[in-house]
Short mmCIF file of C-alpha atoms and ligand atoms in Angstrom, two decimals:
data_model
loop_
_atom_site.label_atom_id
_atom_site.label_comp_id
_atom_site.label_asym_id
_atom_site.label_seq_id
_atom_site.Cartn_x
_atom_site.Cartn_y
_atom_site.Cartn_z
CA MET Z 3 82.71 54.52 131.70
CA ASN Z 4 83.69 58.15 130.35
CA ILE Z 5 85.92 59.82 127.25
CA THR Z 6 88.19 62.33 127.72
CA ARG Z 7 90.89 64.61 126.05
CA LEU Z 8 94.14 63.50 127.96
CA THR Z 9 96.59 66.98 128.57
CA THR Z 10 98.99 66.10 130.84
CA CYS Z 11 99.67 62.33 132.20
CA SER Z 12 101.01 60.53 135.34
CA ASP Z 13 103.38 57.53 135.34
CA GLU Z 14 100.48 55.69 136.07
CA GLU Z 15 98.45 56.70 133.11
CA PHE Z 16 101.38 56.47 131.13
CA ARG Z 17 101.82 52.56 132.12
CA GLN Z 18 97.96 52.09 131.34
CA ILE Z 19 98.89 53.93 127.57
CA GLU Z 20 101.86 51.59 127.39
CA ALA Z 21 99.03 48.57 127.55
CA LEU Z 22 97.05 50.15 124.96
CA VAL Z 23 100.31 50.47 122.57
CA SER Z 24 101.06 47.02 122.75
CA VAL Z 25 97.17 45.97 122.21
CA LEU Z 26 97.90 47.91 118.28
CA SER Z 27 101.55 46.43 117.85
CA SER Z 28 103.68 43.50 119.80
CA SER Z 29 106.73 45.54 118.15
CA CYS Z 30 105.98 49.07 118.84
CA LEU Z 31 106.65 50.23 122.38
CA ALA Z 32 105.35 53.39 123.98
CA GLU Z 33 107.91 56.32 125.19
CA ARG Z 34 107.72 58.60 127.31
CA ALA Z 35 109.10 61.65 125.31
CA THR Z 36 106.86 60.54 122.41
CA LEU Z 37 103.88 60.78 124.41
CA ASP Z 38 104.94 63.89 125.94
CA GLU Z 39 105.21 65.33 122.58
CA LEU Z 40 101.77 64.47 121.18
CA LEU Z 41 100.42 66.05 124.21
CA SER Z 42 102.70 69.34 123.70
CA GLN Z 43 101.58 69.71 119.93
CA GLU Z 44 98.96 72.05 118.90
CA GLY Z 45 97.42 69.59 116.18
CA THR Z 46 97.51 66.33 118.33
CA HIS Z 47 94.97 65.30 120.76
CA LEU Z 48 94.79 62.14 122.79
CA PHE Z 49 91.00 60.89 123.34
CA VAL Z 50 91.01 57.93 126.29
CA ALA Z 51 88.51 56.01 127.49
CA ARG Z 52 88.45 55.31 131.62
CA ASP Z 53 87.01 53.21 133.50
CA GLU Z 54 84.98 53.24 136.80
CA ASP Z 55 88.16 53.42 138.81
CA GLY Z 56 89.90 56.07 136.28
CA THR Z 57 91.81 53.41 134.47
CA ILE Z 58 92.59 54.05 131.17
CA VAL Z 59 91.08 51.48 129.02
CA GLY Z 60 90.49 52.57 125.39
CA MET Z 61 92.63 55.78 123.51
CA THR Z 62 92.70 57.37 120.16
CA THR Z 63 94.56 60.22 118.52
CA LEU Z 64 92.85 62.87 116.16
CA CYS Z 65 95.63 64.55 114.03
CA CYS Z 66 94.86 67.82 112.66
CA PHE Z 67 96.79 70.00 109.80
CA THR Z 68 95.82 72.39 107.23
CA ILE Z 69 97.24 71.82 103.53
CA PRO Z 70 96.50 74.06 99.94
CA THR Z 71 93.54 71.52 99.79
CA GLY Z 72 91.82 72.17 102.79
CA ARG Z 73 91.85 71.14 106.27
CA HIS Z 74 92.35 67.59 107.03
CA ALA Z 75 92.19 65.28 110.22
CA THR Z 76 92.91 61.52 110.77
CA ILE Z 77 91.97 59.50 113.79
CA GLU Z 78 95.13 57.10 114.60
CA ASP Z 79 95.49 54.22 116.84
CA VAL Z 80 92.19 53.53 118.09
CA SER Z 81 92.74 50.74 120.74
CA VAL Z 82 90.71 49.03 123.26
CA LEU Z 83 91.97 46.38 125.85
CA PRO Z 84 90.40 42.88 124.74
CA GLU Z 85 88.69 42.28 128.19
CA CYS Z 86 86.64 46.33 127.70
CA ARG Z 87 85.43 45.21 124.23
CA GLY Z 88 82.27 45.20 122.98
CA ARG Z 89 80.91 48.02 125.06
CA GLY Z 90 80.56 50.60 122.61
CA LEU Z 91 83.91 52.37 123.81
CA GLY Z 92 85.46 52.17 120.48
CA ARG Z 93 82.56 54.11 119.04
CA GLN Z 94 82.58 56.29 121.45
CA LEU Z 95 86.46 57.36 121.18
CA VAL Z 96 86.09 57.54 117.44
CA GLN Z 97 83.03 59.56 117.93
CA ALA Z 98 84.78 62.08 120.25
CA ALA Z 99 87.30 62.77 117.94
CA LEU Z 100 84.59 63.74 115.24
CA ASP Z 101 82.68 65.95 118.06
CA TYR Z 102 85.85 67.39 118.84
CA LEU Z 103 86.02 68.55 114.91
CA ALA Z 104 82.60 69.55 114.67
CA VAL Z 105 83.07 72.30 117.71
CA THR Z 106 85.56 74.14 115.83
CA GLY Z 107 83.18 75.16 113.49
CA ARG Z 108 85.24 74.33 110.72
CA HIS Z 109 84.83 71.63 107.50
CA TYR Z 110 87.67 69.10 108.01
CA ARG Z 111 88.00 65.92 105.90
CA VAL Z 112 88.71 63.17 108.20
CA GLY Z 113 90.69 60.10 106.99
CA LEU Z 114 91.57 56.52 108.91
CA THR Z 115 93.44 53.59 108.08
CA SER Z 116 92.62 49.85 108.89
CA ARG Z 117 94.08 46.65 107.75
CA PRO Z 118 91.61 44.21 106.19
CA SER Z 119 92.60 41.27 108.86
CA ARG Z 120 91.43 44.35 111.59
CA VAL Z 121 87.68 43.17 110.98
CA ALA Z 122 86.26 44.67 114.29
CA ALA Z 123 87.56 48.46 113.29
CA ASN Z 124 86.71 47.85 109.26
CA ILE Z 125 83.06 47.20 110.54
CA LEU Z 126 83.33 49.80 112.85
CA TYR Z 127 84.23 52.93 110.99
CA ARG Z 128 82.33 51.95 107.64
CA SER Z 129 78.78 51.85 110.46
CA MET Z 130 79.80 55.37 111.26
CA GLY Z 131 80.15 56.52 107.92
CA PHE Z 132 83.43 56.29 106.82
CA LYS Z 133 83.67 54.99 103.12
CA SER Z 134 86.52 53.32 101.58
CA LYS Z 135 88.88 54.70 99.53
CA GLU Z 136 90.70 53.35 96.52
CA THR Z 137 94.43 54.20 96.90
CA ASN Z 138 97.76 52.95 97.35
CA VAL Z 139 99.28 54.08 101.06
CA TYR Z 140 103.31 54.54 101.42
CA THR Z 141 105.49 53.93 104.30
CA MET Z 142 108.81 54.72 104.94
CA ASP Z 143 110.97 54.97 108.35
CA ILE Z 144 113.72 57.81 108.43
C1 COA B 18 88.66 48.23 117.01
C2 COA B 18 88.11 48.19 118.57
C3 COA B 18 88.57 49.64 118.83
C4 COA B 18 86.66 48.33 118.65
O1 COA B 18 86.70 48.78 120.02
P1 COA B 18 85.07 47.79 120.75
O2 COA B 18 85.36 48.99 122.12
O3 COA B 18 85.30 46.73 120.99
O4 COA B 18 84.23 48.53 120.20
P2 COA B 18 82.51 48.91 120.38
O5 COA B 18 82.19 48.05 121.51
O6 COA B 18 82.30 50.54 120.17
O7 COA B 18 81.86 48.29 118.83
C5 COA B 18 81.49 49.85 117.66
C6 COA B 18 81.02 48.19 116.35
O8 COA B 18 81.97 47.95 115.80
C7 COA B 18 81.91 46.61 115.79
N1 COA B 18 82.56 45.64 116.04
C8 COA B 18 83.50 45.95 117.34
N2 COA B 18 83.54 44.51 117.59
C9 COA B 18 83.41 43.77 116.81
C10 COA B 18 84.06 42.20 116.50
N3 COA B 18 84.37 41.42 117.25
N4 COA B 18 83.26 41.48 114.74
C11 COA B 18 82.63 42.57 114.59
N5 COA B 18 82.14 43.74 114.75
C12 COA B 18 82.73 43.95 115.55
C13 COA B 18 80.11 46.40 115.54
O9 COA B 18 79.88 47.06 114.42
C14 COA B 18 79.73 47.19 116.78
O10 COA B 18 78.59 48.09 116.85
P3 COA B 18 77.81 47.18 117.73
O11 COA B 18 77.80 46.91 118.94
O12 COA B 18 76.78 48.27 117.35
O13 COA B 18 77.19 45.68 116.79
C15 COA B 18 89.22 47.21 119.13
O14 COA B 18 88.18 46.10 118.83
C16 COA B 18 90.26 46.95 119.39
O15 COA B 18 91.29 47.58 119.89
N6 COA B 18 90.94 46.65 118.47
C17 COA B 18 92.23 46.40 118.56
C18 COA B 18 93.37 47.16 117.76
C19 COA B 18 92.39 48.01 116.49
O16 COA B 18 92.39 46.71 115.66
N7 COA B 18 92.52 48.81 116.02
C20 COA B 18 92.15 49.52 115.01
C21 COA B 18 93.36 49.68 114.53
S1 COA B 18 92.93 50.89 112.63
#
C-alpha cells in the first residue's frame, strides 16, 4: 500500500474515487467535473491510498486557506473501502496530509469534523492528537 497525492485522474481512477465517495454518503454522487476542479485548485490536495495493483482504496482531501486569523487547513472526506480497513490506511492518509503541511515550514491550524456515529474515525482522529472543540457546525446548500 502506498499513499500519494493525485494530480491527474484517469477514468478508471475516477470510478475508484466514486466508490469511496459512496462509502462516505449514499446520497452524494461523485462528479467528474468536481474532481477535475479539485485537482486544478491550488489550495486543495487529494491524497489516495493504493493497493498492490495500484487500485485506489482510500482517500482524503486537504484544503488550505488563509484568513485574517492565520493559515488554516481542513482534512475532509477520509474514506477507506470496507475490505481494506484496519490496516493503517486511514491513519496514513491523515498523516500524509499533515506531512504535506509540515514540509511547507509554515504554521497551520488543522481542523476536521466527524459525526459522533463515525466511531472509528473519531477514535482515529483523537489517537493522532486532534482535540475536540466545543462549537456549533452550521451548513447551508446554495
Ligand atoms: C474511519 C476510516 C477512514 C478508518 O480507516 P482505517 O484504514 O480502517 O483506519 P486505520 O486502520 O488506519 O486505523 C487507525 C485507528 O483508527 C481506530 N480505528 C480504526 N477502525 C476502528 C474500529 N472499527 N473501531 C475502533 N477504532 C478503530 C484505531 O485507533 C486505529 O488505530 P490502531 O489500529 O492502532 O488501533 C474508515 O473506517 C472509513 O472509511 N470509515 C467510513 C467513512 C468515515 O467514517 N470516514 C470519516 C469521515 S469524518
